[in-house]
JSON list of C-alpha atoms in Angstrom, two decimals:
[
{"chain": "A", "resi": 6, "resn": "MET", "atom": "CA", "xyz": [-0.01, -0.05, 0.04]},
{"chain": "A", "resi": 7, "resn": "SER", "atom": "CA", "xyz": [2.74, 2.48, 0.97]},
{"chain": "A", "resi": 8, "resn": "GLU", "atom": "CA", "xyz": [4.54, 2.05, -2.28]},
{"chain": "A", "resi": 9, "resn": "ASN", "atom": "CA", "xyz": [1.48, 3.20, -4.13]},
{"chain": "A", "resi": 10, "resn": "LEU", "atom": "CA", "xyz": [1.27, 6.57, -2.16]},
{"chain": "A", "resi": 11, "resn": "THR", "atom": "CA", "xyz": [3.30, 9.19, -3.90]},
{"chain": "A", "resi": 12, "resn": "ILE", "atom": "CA", "xyz": [3.88, 12.93, -3.17]},
{"chain": "A", "resi": 13, "resn": "ASP", "atom": "CA", "xyz": [3.65, 15.03, -6.33]},
{"chain": "A", "resi": 14, "resn": "ASP", "atom": "CA", "xyz": [6.96, 16.99, -6.30]},
{"chain": "A", "resi": 15, "resn": "THR", "atom": "CA", "xyz": [5.73, 19.27, -9.09]},
{"chain": "A", "resi": 16, "resn": "ALA", "atom": "CA", "xyz": [3.31, 20.68, -6.55]},
{"chain": "A", "resi": 17, "resn": "THR", "atom": "CA", "xyz": [6.03, 21.50, -3.91]},
{"chain": "A", "resi": 18, "resn": "ARG", "atom": "CA", "xyz": [6.48, 25.15, -3.26]},
{"chain": "A", "resi": 19, "resn": "TRP", "atom": "CA", "xyz": [10.13, 26.25, -2.51]},
{"chain": "A", "resi": 20, "resn": "SER", "atom": "CA", "xyz": [11.13, 29.43, -0.89]},
{"chain": "A", "resi": 21, "resn": "SER", "atom": "CA", "xyz": [14.14, 29.80, -3.18]},
{"chain": "A", "resi": 22, "resn": "PRO", "atom": "CA", "xyz": [15.45, 28.05, -6.23]},
{"chain": "A", "resi": 23, "resn": "ASP", "atom": "CA", "xyz": [19.08, 28.57, -4.85]},
{"chain": "A", "resi": 24, "resn": "ARG", "atom": "CA", "xyz": [19.13, 26.29, -1.83]},
{"chain": "A", "resi": 25, "resn": "ALA", "atom": "CA", "xyz": [22.38, 24.28, -2.20]},
{"chain": "A", "resi": 26, "resn": "GLY", "atom": "CA", "xyz": [23.97, 23.65, 1.23]},
{"chain": "A", "resi": 27, "resn": "MET", "atom": "CA", "xyz": [21.24, 25.37, 3.13]},
{"chain": "A", "resi": 28, "resn": "PRO", "atom": "CA", "xyz": [19.39, 23.78, 6.09]},
{"chain": "A", "resi": 29, "resn": "LEU", "atom": "CA", "xyz": [15.92, 22.66, 5.05]},
{"chain": "A", "resi": 30, "resn": "LEU", "atom": "CA", "xyz": [12.57, 23.20, 6.74]},
{"chain": "A", "resi": 31, "resn": "VAL", "atom": "CA", "xyz": [9.73, 21.17, 5.31]},
{"chain": "A", "resi": 32, "resn": "LEU", "atom": "CA", "xyz": [6.05, 22.41, 5.91]},
{"chain": "A", "resi": 33, "resn": "LEU", "atom": "CA", "xyz": [3.38, 19.68, 6.10]},
{"chain": "A", "resi": 34, "resn": "HIS", "atom": "CA", "xyz": [-0.14, 21.04, 5.89]},
{"chain": "A", "resi": 35, "resn": "GLY", "atom": "CA", "xyz": [-3.34, 19.94, 7.57]},
{"chain": "A", "resi": 36, "resn": "TYR", "atom": "CA", "xyz": [-6.53, 18.13, 6.29]},
{"chain": "A", "resi": 37, "resn": "GLY", "atom": "CA", "xyz": [-8.29, 19.85, 3.51]},
{"chain": "A", "resi": 38, "resn": "ALA", "atom": "CA", "xyz": [-5.44, 22.34, 2.85]},
{"chain": "A", "resi": 39, "resn": "ASP", "atom": "CA", "xyz": [-2.65, 22.12, 0.33]},
{"chain": "A", "resi": 40, "resn": "GLU", "atom": "CA", "xyz": [0.98, 23.19, -0.34]},
{"chain": "A", "resi": 41, "resn": "HIS", "atom": "CA", "xyz": [-0.07, 26.93, -0.48]},
{"chain": "A", "resi": 42, "resn": "ASP", "atom": "CA", "xyz": [-1.52, 26.93, 3.10]},
{"chain": "A", "resi": 43, "resn": "LEU", "atom": "CA", "xyz": [1.55, 27.07, 5.32]},
{"chain": "A", "resi": 44, "resn": "PHE", "atom": "CA", "xyz": [3.72, 28.75, 2.82]},
{"chain": "A", "resi": 45, "resn": "GLY", "atom": "CA", "xyz": [2.43, 32.09, 4.04]},
{"chain": "A", "resi": 46, "resn": "LEU", "atom": "CA", "xyz": [4.46, 31.41, 7.21]},
{"chain": "A", "resi": 47, "resn": "VAL", "atom": "CA", "xyz": [7.75, 31.87, 5.40]},
{"chain": "A", "resi": 48, "resn": "PRO", "atom": "CA", "xyz": [8.18, 35.57, 6.25]},
{"chain": "A", "resi": 49, "resn": "SER", "atom": "CA", "xyz": [7.81, 34.67, 9.94]},
{"chain": "A", "resi": 50, "resn": "LEU", "atom": "CA", "xyz": [10.51, 32.00, 9.85]},
{"chain": "A", "resi": 51, "resn": "PRO", "atom": "CA", "xyz": [14.29, 32.46, 10.52]},
{"chain": "A", "resi": 52, "resn": "GLU", "atom": "CA", "xyz": [16.54, 33.54, 7.72]},
{"chain": "A", "resi": 53, "resn": "GLY", "atom": "CA", "xyz": [19.16, 31.40, 6.21]},
{"chain": "A", "resi": 54, "resn": "ILE", "atom": "CA", "xyz": [17.08, 28.33, 5.54]},
{"chain": "A", "resi": 55, "resn": "ALA", "atom": "CA", "xyz": [15.38, 26.81, 2.53]},
{"chain": "A", "resi": 56, "resn": "VAL", "atom": "CA", "xyz": [11.66, 26.11, 2.92]},
{"chain": "A", "resi": 57, "resn": "ALA", "atom": "CA", "xyz": [9.69, 23.51, 1.06]},
{"chain": "A", "resi": 58, "resn": "SER", "atom": "CA", "xyz": [5.93, 23.20, 1.42]},
{"chain": "A", "resi": 59, "resn": "VAL", "atom": "CA", "xyz": [4.66, 19.87, 0.19]},
{"chain": "A", "resi": 60, "resn": "ALA", "atom": "CA", "xyz": [1.24, 18.68, -1.06]},
{"chain": "A", "resi": 61, "resn": "ALA", "atom": "CA", "xyz": [-0.23, 15.72, 0.71]},
{"chain": "A", "resi": 62, "resn": "PRO", "atom": "CA", "xyz": [-0.78, 12.67, -1.53]},
{"chain": "A", "resi": 63, "resn": "LEU", "atom": "CA", "xyz": [-4.48, 12.13, -1.16]},
{"chain": "A", "resi": 64, "resn": "ALA", "atom": "CA", "xyz": [-7.69, 13.98, -2.00]},
{"chain": "A", "resi": 65, "resn": "PRO", "atom": "CA", "xyz": [-10.28, 14.02, 0.83]},
{"chain": "A", "resi": 66, "resn": "PRO", "atom": "CA", "xyz": [-13.89, 12.97, 0.00]},
{"chain": "A", "resi": 67, "resn": "TRP", "atom": "CA", "xyz": [-16.01, 15.43, -1.96]},
{"chain": "A", "resi": 68, "resn": "PRO", "atom": "CA", "xyz": [-16.89, 18.17, -1.21]},
{"chain": "A", "resi": 69, "resn": "MET", "atom": "CA", "xyz": [-13.87, 18.75, 1.05]},
{"chain": "A", "resi": 70, "resn": "PRO", "atom": "CA", "xyz": [-11.28, 20.83, -0.81]},
{"chain": "A", "resi": 71, "resn": "GLY", "atom": "CA", "xyz": [-7.54, 20.50, -0.75]},
{"chain": "A", "resi": 72, "resn": "ARG", "atom": "CA", "xyz": [-5.45, 17.44, 0.12]},
{"chain": "A", "resi": 73, "resn": "SER", "atom": "CA", "xyz": [-5.02, 14.97, 2.98]},
{"chain": "A", "resi": 74, "resn": "TRP", "atom": "CA", "xyz": [-2.23, 12.87, 4.30]},
{"chain": "A", "resi": 75, "resn": "TYR", "atom": "CA", "xyz": [-4.58, 9.98, 5.48]},
{"chain": "A", "resi": 76, "resn": "PRO", "atom": "CA", "xyz": [-8.33, 9.33, 5.71]},
{"chain": "A", "resi": 77, "resn": "ILE", "atom": "CA", "xyz": [-10.37, 10.63, 8.54]},
{"chain": "A", "resi": 78, "resn": "GLU", "atom": "CA", "xyz": [-13.70, 8.82, 9.04]},
{"chain": "A", "resi": 79, "resn": "GLY", "atom": "CA", "xyz": [-15.12, 10.88, 11.69]},
{"chain": "A", "resi": 80, "resn": "LEU", "atom": "CA", "xyz": [-13.09, 12.60, 14.33]},
{"chain": "A", "resi": 81, "resn": "ASP", "atom": "CA", "xyz": [-12.14, 9.35, 15.91]},
{"chain": "A", "resi": 82, "resn": "GLY", "atom": "CA", "xyz": [-11.47, 7.49, 12.73]},
{"chain": "A", "resi": 83, "resn": "ARG", "atom": "CA", "xyz": [-7.68, 8.21, 12.49]},
{"chain": "A", "resi": 84, "resn": "SER", "atom": "CA", "xyz": [-5.59, 5.03, 11.75]},
{"chain": "A", "resi": 85, "resn": "SER", "atom": "CA", "xyz": [-2.03, 4.88, 13.06]},
{"chain": "A", "resi": 86, "resn": "GLU", "atom": "CA", "xyz": [-1.19, 2.60, 10.13]},
{"chain": "A", "resi": 87, "resn": "ALA", "atom": "CA", "xyz": [-2.44, 5.20, 7.66]},
{"chain": "A", "resi": 88, "resn": "VAL", "atom": "CA", "xyz": [-0.22, 7.84, 9.35]},
{"chain": "A", "resi": 89, "resn": "THR", "atom": "CA", "xyz": [2.74, 5.47, 8.93]},
{"chain": "A", "resi": 90, "resn": "VAL", "atom": "CA", "xyz": [1.92, 5.02, 5.28]},
{"chain": "A", "resi": 91, "resn": "ALA", "atom": "CA", "xyz": [1.83, 8.77, 4.71]},
{"chain": "A", "resi": 92, "resn": "ALA", "atom": "CA", "xyz": [5.14, 9.23, 6.64]},
{"chain": "A", "resi": 93, "resn": "GLU", "atom": "CA", "xyz": [6.81, 6.56, 4.44]},
{"chain": "A", "resi": 94, "resn": "ALA", "atom": "CA", "xyz": [5.66, 8.32, 1.37]},
{"chain": "A", "resi": 95, "resn": "PHE", "atom": "CA", "xyz": [7.01, 11.56, 2.74]},
{"chain": "A", "resi": 96, "resn": "LEU", "atom": "CA", "xyz": [10.41, 9.93, 3.46]},
{"chain": "A", "resi": 97, "resn": "ARG", "atom": "CA", "xyz": [10.59, 8.77, -0.09]},
{"chain": "A", "resi": 98, "resn": "TRP", "atom": "CA", "xyz": [10.00, 12.31, -1.30]},
{"chain": "A", "resi": 99, "resn": "LEU", "atom": "CA", "xyz": [12.70, 13.60, 1.04]},
{"chain": "A", "resi": 100, "resn": "ASP", "atom": "CA", "xyz": [15.22, 11.07, -0.20]},
{"chain": "A", "resi": 101, "resn": "THR", "atom": "CA", "xyz": [14.67, 12.32, -3.76]},
{"chain": "A", "resi": 102, "resn": "ALA", "atom": "CA", "xyz": [14.05, 16.04, -3.29]},
{"chain": "A", "resi": 103, "resn": "ALA", "atom": "CA", "xyz": [16.40, 16.93, -0.49]},
{"chain": "A", "resi": 104, "resn": "ALA", "atom": "CA", "xyz": [19.01, 14.24, -0.16]},
{"chain": "A", "resi": 105, "resn": "ASP", "atom": "CA", "xyz": [21.80, 16.91, -0.02]},
{"chain": "A", "resi": 106, "resn": "ALA", "atom": "CA", "xyz": [20.38, 19.11, 2.72]},
{"chain": "A", "resi": 107, "resn": "PRO", "atom": "CA", "xyz": [22.87, 19.41, 5.57]},
{"chain": "A", "resi": 108, "resn": "SER", "atom": "CA", "xyz": [20.03, 19.37, 8.17]},
{"chain": "A", "resi": 109, "resn": "VAL", "atom": "CA", "xyz": [16.30, 18.91, 7.89]},
{"chain": "A", "resi": 110, "resn": "ALA", "atom": "CA", "xyz": [13.57, 20.19, 10.22]},
{"chain": "A", "resi": 111, "resn": "LEU", "atom": "CA", "xyz": [9.87, 19.62, 10.01]},
{"chain": "A", "resi": 112, "resn": "LEU", "atom": "CA", "xyz": [6.90, 21.88, 10.75]},
{"chain": "A", "resi": 113, "resn": "GLY", "atom": "CA", "xyz": [3.59, 20.23, 10.59]},
{"chain": "A", "resi": 114, "resn": "PHE", "atom": "CA", "xyz": [0.05, 21.37, 11.27]},
{"chain": "A", "resi": 115, "resn": "SER", "atom": "CA", "xyz": [-2.74, 18.94, 12.47]},
{"chain": "A", "resi": 116, "resn": "GLN", "atom": "CA", "xyz": [-2.48, 15.93, 10.08]},
{"chain": "A", "resi": 117, "resn": "GLY", "atom": "CA", "xyz": [0.85, 17.25, 8.84]},
{"chain": "A", "resi": 118, "resn": "ALA", "atom": "CA", "xyz": [2.02, 17.37, 12.47]},
{"chain": "A", "resi": 119, "resn": "ALA", "atom": "CA", "xyz": [1.05, 13.73, 13.08]},
{"chain": "A", "resi": 120, "resn": "VAL", "atom": "CA", "xyz": [2.83, 12.68, 9.84]},
{"chain": "A", "resi": 121, "resn": "SER", "atom": "CA", "xyz": [5.92, 14.78, 10.91]},
{"chain": "A", "resi": 122, "resn": "LEU", "atom": "CA", "xyz": [6.26, 12.91, 14.21]},
{"chain": "A", "resi": 123, "resn": "GLN", "atom": "CA", "xyz": [5.69, 9.58, 12.47]},
{"chain": "A", "resi": 124, "resn": "ALA", "atom": "CA", "xyz": [8.48, 10.33, 9.98]},
{"chain": "A", "resi": 125, "resn": "LEU", "atom": "CA", "xyz": [10.71, 11.20, 12.92]},
{"chain": "A", "resi": 126, "resn": "ARG", "atom": "CA", "xyz": [9.90, 7.85, 14.50]},
{"chain": "A", "resi": 127, "resn": "LEU", "atom": "CA", "xyz": [10.63, 5.96, 11.30]},
{"chain": "A", "resi": 128, "resn": "ALA", "atom": "CA", "xyz": [13.98, 7.85, 10.59]},
{"chain": "A", "resi": 129, "resn": "PRO", "atom": "CA", "xyz": [15.14, 9.49, 13.79]},
{"chain": "A", "resi": 130, "resn": "GLU", "atom": "CA", "xyz": [18.57, 10.29, 12.32]},
{"chain": "A", "resi": 131, "resn": "ARG", "atom": "CA", "xyz": [17.14, 12.34, 9.36]},
{"chain": "A", "resi": 132, "resn": "PHE", "atom": "CA", "xyz": [15.74, 15.22, 11.37]},
{"chain": "A", "resi": 133, "resn": "GLY", "atom": "CA", "xyz": [17.30, 18.01, 13.51]},
{"chain": "A", "resi": 134, "resn": "ALA", "atom": "CA", "xyz": [14.01, 19.36, 14.93]},
{"chain": "A", "resi": 135, "resn": "VAL", "atom": "CA", "xyz": [10.23, 18.90, 14.57]},
{"chain": "A", "resi": 136, "resn": "ALA", "atom": "CA", "xyz": [7.57, 21.53, 15.26]},
{"chain": "A", "resi": 137, "resn": "VAL", "atom": "CA", "xyz": [4.20, 19.95, 16.02]},
{"chain": "A", "resi": 138, "resn": "LEU", "atom": "CA", "xyz": [1.30, 22.45, 15.76]},
{"chain": "A", "resi": 139, "resn": "SER", "atom": "CA", "xyz": [-2.21, 21.38, 16.76]},
{"chain": "A", "resi": 140, "resn": "GLY", "atom": "CA", "xyz": [-1.20, 17.76, 16.13]},
{"chain": "A", "resi": 141, "resn": "TYR", "atom": "CA", "xyz": [-0.60, 14.52, 17.99]},
{"chain": "A", "resi": 142, "resn": "ALA", "atom": "CA", "xyz": [1.59, 11.37, 18.16]},
{"chain": "A", "resi": 143, "resn": "ALA", "atom": "CA", "xyz": [-0.09, 8.35, 16.64]},
{"chain": "A", "resi": 144, "resn": "PRO", "atom": "CA", "xyz": [-0.74, 5.55, 19.13]},
{"chain": "A", "resi": 145, "resn": "GLY", "atom": "CA", "xyz": [1.12, 2.20, 18.91]},
{"chain": "A", "resi": 146, "resn": "GLU", "atom": "CA", "xyz": [4.73, 1.25, 18.90]},
{"chain": "A", "resi": 147, "resn": "LEU", "atom": "CA", "xyz": [7.28, 1.52, 16.04]},
{"chain": "A", "resi": 148, "resn": "PRO", "atom": "CA", "xyz": [10.66, -0.24, 15.87]},
{"chain": "A", "resi": 149, "resn": "ASN", "atom": "CA", "xyz": [12.76, 2.94, 16.44]},
{"chain": "A", "resi": 150, "resn": "ASP", "atom": "CA", "xyz": [10.82, 4.22, 19.47]},
{"chain": "A", "resi": 151, "resn": "GLU", "atom": "CA", "xyz": [13.37, 2.89, 21.87]},
{"chain": "A", "resi": 152, "resn": "SER", "atom": "CA", "xyz": [16.33, 4.44, 20.14]},
{"chain": "A", "resi": 153, "resn": "LEU", "atom": "CA", "xyz": [14.28, 7.70, 19.77]},
{"chain": "A", "resi": 154, "resn": "ALA", "atom": "CA", "xyz": [13.96, 7.76, 23.61]},
{"chain": "A", "resi": 155, "resn": "GLU", "atom": "CA", "xyz": [17.79, 7.64, 23.75]},
{"chain": "A", "resi": 156, "resn": "LEU", "atom": "CA", "xyz": [18.39, 10.25, 20.98]},
{"chain": "A", "resi": 157, "resn": "ARG", "atom": "CA", "xyz": [15.84, 12.59, 22.41]},
{"chain": "A", "resi": 158, "resn": "PRO", "atom": "CA", "xyz": [15.36, 14.86, 19.36]},
{"chain": "A", "resi": 159, "resn": "HIS", "atom": "CA", "xyz": [14.18, 18.42, 19.77]},
{"chain": "A", "resi": 160, "resn": "VAL", "atom": "CA", "xyz": [10.41, 18.64, 19.44]},
{"chain": "A", "resi": 161, "resn": "PHE", "atom": "CA", "xyz": [8.11, 21.70, 19.86]},
{"chain": "A", "resi": 162, "resn": "TRP", "atom": "CA", "xyz": [4.48, 20.98, 20.59]},
{"chain": "A", "resi": 163, "resn": "GLY", "atom": "CA", "xyz": [1.95, 23.84, 20.50]},
{"chain": "A", "resi": 164, "resn": "ARG", "atom": "CA", "xyz": [-1.76, 23.63, 20.84]},
{"chain": "A", "resi": 165, "resn": "GLY", "atom": "CA", "xyz": [-4.72, 25.69, 21.96]},
{"chain": "A", "resi": 166, "resn": "THR", "atom": "CA", "xyz": [-7.07, 25.30, 24.91]},
{"chain": "A", "resi": 167, "resn": "HIS", "atom": "CA", "xyz": [-10.09, 25.68, 22.52]},
{"chain": "A", "resi": 168, "resn": "ASP", "atom": "CA", "xyz": [-8.97, 23.17, 19.89]},
{"chain": "A", "resi": 169, "resn": "ASP", "atom": "CA", "xyz": [-11.85, 20.79, 19.54]},
{"chain": "A", "resi": 170, "resn": "VAL", "atom": "CA", "xyz": [-10.54, 19.03, 16.46]},
{"chain": "A", "resi": 171, "resn": "ILE", "atom": "CA", "xyz": [-8.06, 16.66, 17.93]},
{"chain": "A", "resi": 172, "resn": "PRO", "atom": "CA", "xyz": [-9.79, 14.06, 20.22]},
{"chain": "A", "resi": 173, "resn": "PRO", "atom": "CA", "xyz": [-8.81, 14.45, 23.90]},
{"chain": "A", "resi": 174, "resn": "ALA", "atom": "CA", "xyz": [-7.57, 10.81, 24.05]},
{"chain": "A", "resi": 175, "resn": "LEU", "atom": "CA", "xyz": [-4.99, 11.66, 21.47]},
{"chain": "A", "resi": 176, "resn": "ILE", "atom": "CA", "xyz": [-3.94, 14.77, 23.28]},
{"chain": "A", "resi": 177, "resn": "ASP", "atom": "CA", "xyz": [-3.58, 12.75, 26.48]},
{"chain": "A", "resi": 178, "resn": "HIS", "atom": "CA", "xyz": [-1.51, 10.11, 24.68]},
{"chain": "A", "resi": 179, "resn": "THR", "atom": "CA", "xyz": [0.80, 12.64, 23.09]},
{"chain": "A", "resi": 180, "resn": "ALA", "atom": "CA", "xyz": [1.22, 14.41, 26.54]},
{"chain": "A", "resi": 181, "resn": "GLN", "atom": "CA", "xyz": [2.55, 11.07, 27.80]},
{"chain": "A", "resi": 182, "resn": "TRP", "atom": "CA", "xyz": [4.51, 10.01, 24.74]},
{"chain": "A", "resi": 183, "resn": "LEU", "atom": "CA", "xyz": [6.44, 13.09, 23.79]},
{"chain": "A", "resi": 184, "resn": "PRO", "atom": "CA", "xyz": [8.28, 13.74, 27.03]},
{"chain": "A", "resi": 185, "resn": "ALA", "atom": "CA", "xyz": [9.48, 10.15, 26.98]},
{"chain": "A", "resi": 186, "resn": "HIS", "atom": "CA", "xyz": [10.73, 10.24, 23.49]},
{"chain": "A", "resi": 187, "resn": "SER", "atom": "CA", "xyz": [12.01, 13.75, 22.83]},
{"chain": "A", "resi": 188, "resn": "GLU", "atom": "CA", "xyz": [13.67, 16.84, 24.25]},
{"chain": "A", "resi": 189, "resn": "LEU", "atom": "CA", "xyz": [10.32, 18.50, 24.47]},
{"chain": "A", "resi": 190, "resn": "SER", "atom": "CA", "xyz": [9.40, 22.19, 24.53]},
{"chain": "A", "resi": 191, "resn": "GLY", "atom": "CA", "xyz": [6.03, 23.69, 23.96]},
{"chain": "A", "resi": 192, "resn": "ARG", "atom": "CA", "xyz": [3.10, 25.66, 25.09]},
{"chain": "A", "resi": 193, "resn": "VAL", "atom": "CA", "xyz": [-0.65, 25.55, 25.46]},
{"chain": "A", "resi": 194, "resn": "TYR", "atom": "CA", "xyz": [-2.18, 28.84, 24.15]},
{"chain": "A", "resi": 195, "resn": "THR", "atom": "CA", "xyz": [-5.17, 30.18, 26.05]},
{"chain": "A", "resi": 196, "resn": "GLY", "atom": "CA", "xyz": [-8.19, 30.74, 23.81]},
{"chain": "A", "resi": 197, "resn": "LEU", "atom": "CA", "xyz": [-6.55, 29.38, 20.67]},
{"chain": "A", "resi": 198, "resn": "THR", "atom": "CA", "xyz": [-8.68, 27.12, 18.35]},
{"chain": "A", "resi": 199, "resn": "HIS", "atom": "CA", "xyz": [-7.48, 24.73, 15.76]},
{"chain": "A", "resi": 200, "resn": "SER", "atom": "CA", "xyz": [-5.20, 27.31, 14.30]},
{"chain": "A", "resi": 201, "resn": "ILE", "atom": "CA", "xyz": [-1.85, 29.15, 14.56]},
{"chain": "A", "resi": 202, "resn": "SER", "atom": "CA", "xyz": [-1.44, 32.39, 16.37]},
{"chain": "A", "resi": 203, "resn": "GLU", "atom": "CA", "xyz": [1.23, 35.19, 16.18]},
{"chain": "A", "resi": 204, "resn": "GLU", "atom": "CA", "xyz": [2.26, 34.26, 19.66]},
{"chain": "A", "resi": 205, "resn": "GLU", "atom": "CA", "xyz": [2.88, 30.69, 18.63]},
{"chain": "A", "resi": 206, "resn": "LEU", "atom": "CA", "xyz": [4.82, 31.78, 15.52]},
{"chain": "A", "resi": 207, "resn": "THR", "atom": "CA", "xyz": [7.13, 33.72, 17.83]},
{"chain": "A", "resi": 208, "resn": "ASP", "atom": "CA", "xyz": [7.74, 30.55, 19.82]},
{"chain": "A", "resi": 209, "resn": "VAL", "atom": "CA", "xyz": [8.36, 28.54, 16.61]},
{"chain": "A", "resi": 210, "resn": "HIS", "atom": "CA", "xyz": [10.79, 31.07, 15.41]},
{"chain": "A", "resi": 211, "resn": "ARG", "atom": "CA", "xyz": [12.69, 30.80, 18.65]},
{"chain": "A", "resi": 212, "resn": "PHE", "atom": "CA", "xyz": [12.64, 26.97, 18.40]},
{"chain": "A", "resi": 213, "resn": "LEU", "atom": "CA", "xyz": [13.95, 26.91, 14.86]},
{"chain": "A", "resi": 214, "resn": "THR", "atom": "CA", "xyz": [16.58, 29.43, 15.65]},
{"chain": "A", "resi": 215, "resn": "LYS", "atom": "CA", "xyz": [17.95, 27.14, 18.32]},
{"chain": "A", "resi": 216, "resn": "TRP", "atom": "CA", "xyz": [17.95, 24.31, 15.64]},
{"chain": "A", "resi": 217, "resn": "LEU", "atom": "CA", "xyz": [20.04, 26.57, 13.37]},
{"chain": "A", "resi": 218, "resn": "GLU", "atom": "CA", "xyz": [22.40, 27.53, 16.13]},
{"chain": "A", "resi": 219, "resn": "GLY", "atom": "CA", "xyz": [22.94, 23.83, 16.88]},
{"chain": "A", "resi": 220, "resn": "ILE", "atom": "CA", "xyz": [23.99, 23.21, 13.26]},
{"chain": "A", "resi": 221, "resn": "THR", "atom": "CA", "xyz": [26.44, 26.19, 13.36]},
{"chain": "A", "resi": 222, "resn": "ASN", "atom": "CA", "xyz": [27.90, 25.20, 16.69]},
{"chain": "A", "resi": 223, "resn": "GLY", "atom": "CA", "xyz": [27.85, 21.48, 15.92]}
]
């Protein structure tokens, strides 16, 4: 199944055609959005990085617009296996499109955040940092989870108190899982719904700046 899921690289939006040797941040959008959605964040991100915004490989059921990383059959219908399949497709895209990037970070929103974490779990050595916005860690175990707990990659998790899209059970699971498998920073934003605020963008900028400083000093 996973081999048949392919990301259309012709749809990828890049911040600059000249990106050789630059650290790469990949943006993974949410359900019903597309590669244009998060690209508007580029002016709010640190300088000195290449940014790629990818289009998810699936089309959600009509009449929902945009793209999706995996099916959602009702709010509680998210399959961890489907998240893994999407993450595997993303990793194949990364191998082809950005094999020469000196360091790669991910910023995912909602579905894209879940896929970002799943990609980190599948290939912990590939990523320098992951920003998880209004997302969750998929339940279940993966083979690299134990090594992930030892590596403790840098993860930022931001969510709003009024986000009623992600089921509470998944939030509770993520709140237990992330501290055990990452060097976690994050924040719960009072009054924020299933969206991204200016305050959160400031925190993301700070988080990604530390990632870049780690590359320079490392």
